Short mmCIF file of C-alpha atoms in Angstrom, two decimals:
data_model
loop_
_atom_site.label_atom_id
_atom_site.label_comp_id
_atom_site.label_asym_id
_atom_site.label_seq_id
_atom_site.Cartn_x
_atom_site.Cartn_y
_atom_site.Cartn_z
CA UNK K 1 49.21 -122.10 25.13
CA UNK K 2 47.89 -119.58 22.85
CA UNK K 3 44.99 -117.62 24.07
CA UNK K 4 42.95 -114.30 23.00
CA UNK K 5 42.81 -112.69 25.90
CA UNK K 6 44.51 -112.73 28.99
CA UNK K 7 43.58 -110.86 32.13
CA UNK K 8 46.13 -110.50 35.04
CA UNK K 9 43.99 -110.18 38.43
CA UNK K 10 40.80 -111.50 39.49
CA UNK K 11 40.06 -108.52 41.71
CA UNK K 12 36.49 -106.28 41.36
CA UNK K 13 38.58 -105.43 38.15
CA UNK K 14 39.45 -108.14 36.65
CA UNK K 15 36.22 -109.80 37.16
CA UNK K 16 34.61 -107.29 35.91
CA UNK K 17 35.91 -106.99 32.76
CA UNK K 18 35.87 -110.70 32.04
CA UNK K 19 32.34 -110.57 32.87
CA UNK K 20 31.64 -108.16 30.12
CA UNK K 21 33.76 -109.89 27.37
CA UNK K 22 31.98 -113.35 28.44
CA UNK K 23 28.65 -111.47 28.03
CA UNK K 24 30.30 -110.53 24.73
CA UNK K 25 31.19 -114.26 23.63
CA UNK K 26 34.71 -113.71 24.48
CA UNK K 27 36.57 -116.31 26.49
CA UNK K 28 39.19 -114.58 28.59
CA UNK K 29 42.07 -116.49 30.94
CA UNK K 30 42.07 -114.63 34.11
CA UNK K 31 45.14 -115.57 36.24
CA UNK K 32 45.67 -114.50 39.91
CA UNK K 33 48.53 -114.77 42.36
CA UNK K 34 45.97 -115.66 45.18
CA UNK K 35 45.13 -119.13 46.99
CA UNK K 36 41.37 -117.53 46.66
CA UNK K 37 39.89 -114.94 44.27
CA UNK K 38 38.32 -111.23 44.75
CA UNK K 39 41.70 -109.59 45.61
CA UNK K 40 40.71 -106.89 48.38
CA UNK K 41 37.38 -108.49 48.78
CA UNK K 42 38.66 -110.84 51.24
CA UNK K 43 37.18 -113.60 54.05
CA UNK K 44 39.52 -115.03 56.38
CA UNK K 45 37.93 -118.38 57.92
CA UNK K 46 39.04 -119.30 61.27
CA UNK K 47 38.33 -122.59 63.04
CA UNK K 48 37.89 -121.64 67.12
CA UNK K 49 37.04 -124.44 69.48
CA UNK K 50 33.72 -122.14 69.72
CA UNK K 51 32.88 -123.07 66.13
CA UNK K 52 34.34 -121.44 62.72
CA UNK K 53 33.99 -117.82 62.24
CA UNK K 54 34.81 -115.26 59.43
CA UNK K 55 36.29 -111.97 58.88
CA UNK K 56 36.42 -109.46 56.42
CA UNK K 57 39.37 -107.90 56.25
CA UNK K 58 39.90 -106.46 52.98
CA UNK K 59 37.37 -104.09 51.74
CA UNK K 60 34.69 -103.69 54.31
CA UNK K 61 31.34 -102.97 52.58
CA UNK K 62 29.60 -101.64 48.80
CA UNK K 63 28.27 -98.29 48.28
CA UNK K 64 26.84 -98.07 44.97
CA UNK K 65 26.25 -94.67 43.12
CA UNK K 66 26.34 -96.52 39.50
CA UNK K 67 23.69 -97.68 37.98
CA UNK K 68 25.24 -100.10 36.00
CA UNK K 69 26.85 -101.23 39.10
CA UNK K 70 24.04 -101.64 40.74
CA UNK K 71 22.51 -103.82 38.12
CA UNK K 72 25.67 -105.64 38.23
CA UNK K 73 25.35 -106.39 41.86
CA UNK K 74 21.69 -106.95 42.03
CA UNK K 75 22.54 -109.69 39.45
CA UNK K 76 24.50 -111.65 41.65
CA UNK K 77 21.20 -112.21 43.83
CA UNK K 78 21.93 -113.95 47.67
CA UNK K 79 25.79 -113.55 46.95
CA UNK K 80 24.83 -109.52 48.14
CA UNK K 81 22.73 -108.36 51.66
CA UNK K 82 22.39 -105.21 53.21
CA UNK K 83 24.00 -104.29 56.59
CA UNK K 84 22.79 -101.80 58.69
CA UNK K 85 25.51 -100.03 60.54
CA UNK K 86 25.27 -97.43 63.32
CA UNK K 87 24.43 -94.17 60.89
CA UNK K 88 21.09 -95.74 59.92
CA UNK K 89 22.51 -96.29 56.83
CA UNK K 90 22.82 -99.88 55.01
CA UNK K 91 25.74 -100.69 53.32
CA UNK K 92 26.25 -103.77 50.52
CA UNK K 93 28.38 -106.54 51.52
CA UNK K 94 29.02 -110.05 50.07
CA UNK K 95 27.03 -113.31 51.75
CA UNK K 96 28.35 -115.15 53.89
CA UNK K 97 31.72 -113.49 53.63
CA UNK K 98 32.64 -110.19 51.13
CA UNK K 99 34.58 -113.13 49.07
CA UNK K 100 31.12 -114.02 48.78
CA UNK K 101 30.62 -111.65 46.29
CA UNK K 102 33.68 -112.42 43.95
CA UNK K 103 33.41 -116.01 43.91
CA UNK K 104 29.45 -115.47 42.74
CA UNK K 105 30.72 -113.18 39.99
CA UNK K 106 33.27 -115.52 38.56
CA UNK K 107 31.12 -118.10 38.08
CA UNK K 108 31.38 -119.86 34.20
CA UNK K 109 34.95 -117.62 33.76
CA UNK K 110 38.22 -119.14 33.14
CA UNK K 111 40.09 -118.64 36.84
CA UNK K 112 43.10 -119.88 37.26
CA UNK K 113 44.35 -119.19 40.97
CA UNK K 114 47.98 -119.46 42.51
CA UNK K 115 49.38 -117.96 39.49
CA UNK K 116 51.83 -115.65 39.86
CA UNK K 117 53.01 -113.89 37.10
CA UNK K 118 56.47 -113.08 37.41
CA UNK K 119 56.96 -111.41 33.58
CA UNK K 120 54.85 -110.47 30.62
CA UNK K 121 56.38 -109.37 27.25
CA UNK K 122 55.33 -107.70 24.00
CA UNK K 123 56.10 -110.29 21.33
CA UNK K 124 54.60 -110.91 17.67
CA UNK K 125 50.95 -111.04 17.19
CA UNK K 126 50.61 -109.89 21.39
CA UNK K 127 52.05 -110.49 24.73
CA UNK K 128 53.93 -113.17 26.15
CA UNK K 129 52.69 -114.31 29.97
CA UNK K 130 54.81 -116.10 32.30
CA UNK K 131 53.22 -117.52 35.66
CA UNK K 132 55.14 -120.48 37.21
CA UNK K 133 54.88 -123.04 35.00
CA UNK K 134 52.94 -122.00 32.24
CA UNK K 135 53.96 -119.45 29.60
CA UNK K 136 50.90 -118.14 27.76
CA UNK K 137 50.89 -115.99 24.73
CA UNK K 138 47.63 -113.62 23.75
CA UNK K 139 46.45 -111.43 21.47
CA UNK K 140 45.79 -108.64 24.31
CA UNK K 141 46.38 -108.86 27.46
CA UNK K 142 44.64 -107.02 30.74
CA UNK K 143 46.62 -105.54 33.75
CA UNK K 144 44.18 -105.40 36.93
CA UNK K 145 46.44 -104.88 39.31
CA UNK K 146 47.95 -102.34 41.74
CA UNK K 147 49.82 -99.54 39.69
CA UNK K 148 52.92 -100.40 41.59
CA UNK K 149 52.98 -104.09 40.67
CA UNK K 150 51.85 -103.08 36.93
CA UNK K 151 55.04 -100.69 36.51
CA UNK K 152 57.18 -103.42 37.64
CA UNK K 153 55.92 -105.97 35.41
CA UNK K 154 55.98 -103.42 32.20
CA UNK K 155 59.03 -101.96 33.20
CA UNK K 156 60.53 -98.20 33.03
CA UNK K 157 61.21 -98.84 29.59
CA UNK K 158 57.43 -99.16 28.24
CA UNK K 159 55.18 -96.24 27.56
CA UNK K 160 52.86 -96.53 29.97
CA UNK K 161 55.28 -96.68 32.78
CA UNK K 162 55.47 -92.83 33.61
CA UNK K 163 52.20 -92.62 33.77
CA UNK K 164 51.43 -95.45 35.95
CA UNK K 165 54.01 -93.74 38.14
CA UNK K 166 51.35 -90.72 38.88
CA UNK K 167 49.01 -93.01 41.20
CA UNK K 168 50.21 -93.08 44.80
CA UNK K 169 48.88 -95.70 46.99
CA UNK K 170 48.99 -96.23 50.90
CA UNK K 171 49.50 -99.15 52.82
CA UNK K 172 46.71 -100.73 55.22
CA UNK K 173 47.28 -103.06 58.45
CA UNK K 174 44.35 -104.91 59.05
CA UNK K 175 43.51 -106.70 62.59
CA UNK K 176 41.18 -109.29 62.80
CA UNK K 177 40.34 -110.02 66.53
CA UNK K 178 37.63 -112.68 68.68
CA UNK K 179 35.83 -112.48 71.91
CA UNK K 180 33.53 -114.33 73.65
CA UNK K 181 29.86 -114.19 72.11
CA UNK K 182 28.66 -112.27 75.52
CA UNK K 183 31.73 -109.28 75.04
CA UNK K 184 30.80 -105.93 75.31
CA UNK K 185 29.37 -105.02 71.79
CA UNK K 186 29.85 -101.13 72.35
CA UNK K 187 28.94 -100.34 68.24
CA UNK K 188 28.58 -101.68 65.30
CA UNK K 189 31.20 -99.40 63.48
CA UNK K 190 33.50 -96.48 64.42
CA UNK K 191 35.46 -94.26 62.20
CA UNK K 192 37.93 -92.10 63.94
CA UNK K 193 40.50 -90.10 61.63
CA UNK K 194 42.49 -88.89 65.06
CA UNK K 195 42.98 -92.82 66.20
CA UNK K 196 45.46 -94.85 64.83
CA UNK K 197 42.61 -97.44 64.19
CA UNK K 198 40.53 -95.13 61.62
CA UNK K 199 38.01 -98.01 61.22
CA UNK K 200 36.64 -100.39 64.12
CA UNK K 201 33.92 -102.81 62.80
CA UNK K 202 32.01 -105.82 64.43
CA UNK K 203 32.16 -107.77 61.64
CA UNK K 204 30.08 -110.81 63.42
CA UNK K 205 27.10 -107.92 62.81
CA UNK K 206 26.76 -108.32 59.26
CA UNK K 207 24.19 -110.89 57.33
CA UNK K 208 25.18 -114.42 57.10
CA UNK K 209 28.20 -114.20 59.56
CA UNK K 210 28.28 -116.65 63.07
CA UNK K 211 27.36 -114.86 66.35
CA UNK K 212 28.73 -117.46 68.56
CA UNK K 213 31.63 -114.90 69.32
CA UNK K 214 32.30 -110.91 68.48
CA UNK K 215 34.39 -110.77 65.61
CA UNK K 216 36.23 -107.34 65.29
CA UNK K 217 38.22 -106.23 62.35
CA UNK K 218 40.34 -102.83 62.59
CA UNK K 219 41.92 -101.14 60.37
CA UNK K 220 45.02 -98.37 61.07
CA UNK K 221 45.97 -95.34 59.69
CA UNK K 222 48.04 -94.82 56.37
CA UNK K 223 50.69 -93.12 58.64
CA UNK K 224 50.66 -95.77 61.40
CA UNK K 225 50.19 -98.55 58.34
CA UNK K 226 53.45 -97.12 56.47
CA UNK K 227 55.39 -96.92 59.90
CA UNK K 228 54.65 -100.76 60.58
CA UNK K 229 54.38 -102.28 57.12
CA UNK K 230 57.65 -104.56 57.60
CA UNK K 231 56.51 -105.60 61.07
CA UNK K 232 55.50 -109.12 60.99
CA UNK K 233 52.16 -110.38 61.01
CA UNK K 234 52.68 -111.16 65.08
CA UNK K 235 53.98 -107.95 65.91
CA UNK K 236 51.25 -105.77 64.12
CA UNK K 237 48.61 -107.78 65.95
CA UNK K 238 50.54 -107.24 69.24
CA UNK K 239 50.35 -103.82 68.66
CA UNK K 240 46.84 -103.29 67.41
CA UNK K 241 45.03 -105.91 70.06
CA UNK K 242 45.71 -103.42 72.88
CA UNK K 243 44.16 -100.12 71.22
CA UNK K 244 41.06 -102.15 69.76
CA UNK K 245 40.50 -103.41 73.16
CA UNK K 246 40.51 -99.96 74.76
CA UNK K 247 37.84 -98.65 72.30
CA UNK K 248 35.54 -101.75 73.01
CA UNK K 249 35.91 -101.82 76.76
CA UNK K 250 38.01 -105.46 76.81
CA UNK K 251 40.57 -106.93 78.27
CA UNK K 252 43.13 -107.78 75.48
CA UNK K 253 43.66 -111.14 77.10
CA UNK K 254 40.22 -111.99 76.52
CA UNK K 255 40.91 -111.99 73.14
CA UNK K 256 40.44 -115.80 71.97
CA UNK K 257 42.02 -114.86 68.59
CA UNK K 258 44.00 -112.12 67.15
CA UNK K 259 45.62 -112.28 64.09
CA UNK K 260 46.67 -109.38 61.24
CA UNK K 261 47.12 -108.94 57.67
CA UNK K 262 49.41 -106.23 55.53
CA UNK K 263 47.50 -105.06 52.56
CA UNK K 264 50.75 -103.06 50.85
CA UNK K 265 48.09 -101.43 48.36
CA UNK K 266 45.25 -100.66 49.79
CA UNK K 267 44.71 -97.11 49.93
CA UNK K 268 44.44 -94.48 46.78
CA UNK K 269 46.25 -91.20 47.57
CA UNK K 270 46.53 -89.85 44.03
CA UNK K 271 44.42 -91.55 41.52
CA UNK K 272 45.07 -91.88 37.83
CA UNK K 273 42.10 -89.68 36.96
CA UNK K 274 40.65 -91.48 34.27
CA UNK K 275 39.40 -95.45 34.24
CA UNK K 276 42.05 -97.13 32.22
CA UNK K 277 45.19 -96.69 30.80
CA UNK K 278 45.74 -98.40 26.65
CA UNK K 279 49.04 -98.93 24.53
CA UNK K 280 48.98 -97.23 21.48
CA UNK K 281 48.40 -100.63 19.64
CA UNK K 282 45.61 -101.30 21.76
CA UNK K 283 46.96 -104.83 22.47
CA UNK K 284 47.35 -103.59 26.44
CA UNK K 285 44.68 -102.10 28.70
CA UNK K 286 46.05 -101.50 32.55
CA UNK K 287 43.33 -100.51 35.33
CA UNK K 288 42.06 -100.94 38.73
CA UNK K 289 40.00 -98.85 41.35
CA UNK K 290 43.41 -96.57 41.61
CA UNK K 291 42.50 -95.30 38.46
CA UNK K 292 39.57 -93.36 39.69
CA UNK K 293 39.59 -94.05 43.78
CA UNK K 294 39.84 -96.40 45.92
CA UNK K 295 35.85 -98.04 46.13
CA UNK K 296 35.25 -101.93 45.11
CA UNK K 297 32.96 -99.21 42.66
CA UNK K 298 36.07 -97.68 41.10
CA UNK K 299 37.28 -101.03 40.42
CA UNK K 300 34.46 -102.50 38.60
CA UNK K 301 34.10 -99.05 36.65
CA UNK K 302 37.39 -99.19 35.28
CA UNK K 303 37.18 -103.12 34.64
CA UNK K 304 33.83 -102.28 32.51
CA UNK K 305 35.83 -99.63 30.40
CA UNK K 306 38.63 -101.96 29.62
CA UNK K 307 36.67 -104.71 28.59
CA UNK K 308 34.54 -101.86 26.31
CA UNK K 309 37.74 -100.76 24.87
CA UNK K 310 38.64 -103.91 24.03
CA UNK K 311 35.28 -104.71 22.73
CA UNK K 312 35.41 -101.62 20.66
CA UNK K 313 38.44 -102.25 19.25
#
């Protein structure tokens, strides 16, 4: 399969940049490891014997400070609400889940999901992509993913690789919990930087989301993350249930679901500190949020600037 652009990734990034190029008349493959799309922009549906309920436990919320993010997002109409949290202060979030949002912006793209791409190599004319079964060659090729998983796939020998080894990113464990719909509903967010949960939301609080039950989603520290990130799934919850419980004022046996998720790369420690990196053919442009942070913002702004390099070129 021959094809003239590939983009690995259907994160904020990814999405983003095929967006543009689509808007250009391009017609990029995007392919993506995931059952779903929107990478950290994740819903996790859970059917209760109290009805089905949702959580967010990827990235939480928007803040916008760009205005050609904003447009972006205002584009995408009832995909996006506002949620008011504690502060007064009304944060962006996808309808009726944050995957919401992703799904909405890939419509009309060329998504192919539950491809993993296990190798991608510089031949003749472009770049050779192997996912599974398919082996797809184009002209240039787009890398929105984690800087970790992009060195891997290019490889210490490739130019880029020392400079994709600047970005340091954190892990985050992420614990999605229920309670009855008439639990003690102390807040609608907490952020605590001396707690090994640094972020406590009440996700059933935001637009579009079931209230039949209080849906909590916590997220720990990058110390306490990196400490448990080989834990099982089981044994993080375990741990976490007990400390979200004693911030809400529960019982952690009145929890009628608890359940947790590793994100390896969540967190930016040292970003790249500018929005993309590009081979010196220009056949390869590699980006994410980690080039310039860690905001679903970051992401989209370096997607945007590969997809204008590429236009450029």
């Amino acid at each position: 399969m021959d094809r003239d652009i590939v983009i690995i990734g259907a994160g904020m990034a990814g999405l983003a940049c095929a967006r543009r190029l689509a808007a250009a008349g391009r017609k990029p493959l995007v392919l993506d490891k995931g059952r779903g799309i929107g990478g950290r922009m994740a819903t996790r549906r859970v059917e209760l014997p109290e009805g089905p309920i949702s959580f967010d436990h990827g990235a939480q919320y928007l803040t916008v400070r760009d205005a050609g993010f904003a447009a972006a997002m205002a584009a995408l109409g009832p995909a996006v609400a506002r949620w008011m949290t504690d502060a007064g202060k009304d944060k962006l979030v996808g309808v009726p889940g944050m995957s919401g949002l992703p799904r909405a912006m890939a419509a009309g793209l060329d998504v192919q999901t539950g491809m993993a791409v296990t190798a991608v190599q510089a031949v003749a004319g472009g770049w050779q992509v192997t996912a599974g079964h398919l082996m797809v060659t184009a002209r240039q090729l787009v890398m929105a993913v984690p800087a970790p998983q992009a060195a891997q796939l290019l490889g210490p020998a490739h130019g880029l690789h020392s400079r994709l080894a600047d970005v340091a990113m954190a892990p985050c464990l992420t614990l999605m919990a229920a309670f009855a719909g008439d639990a003690p509903r102390p807040f609608i967010t907490r952020s605590a930087d001396d707690h090994p949960l640094t972020w406590i939301a009440q996700d059933s609080s935001k637009p579009g989301r079931s209230d039949e039950v209080t849906a909590w989603v916590a997220q720990a520290s990058a110390d306490w993350s990196a400490r448990h990130i080989e834990d099982t799934a089981d044994t993080i919850a375990q741990h976490m249930l007990p400390m979200l419980a004693a911030v809400i004022g529960c019982q952690p046996q009145a929890a009628i679901h608890a359940a947790a998720h590793r994100w390896r790369y969540a967190r930016v420690v040292q970003p790249l500190g500018v929005p993309c990196l590009t081979s010196d053919d220009g056949s390869l442009h590699v980006g994410g949020d980690w080039c310039l942070g860690d905001r679903v913002e970051d992401a989209w702004r370096s997607g945007t600037a590969m997809a204008e390099a590429l236009l450029t070129r």
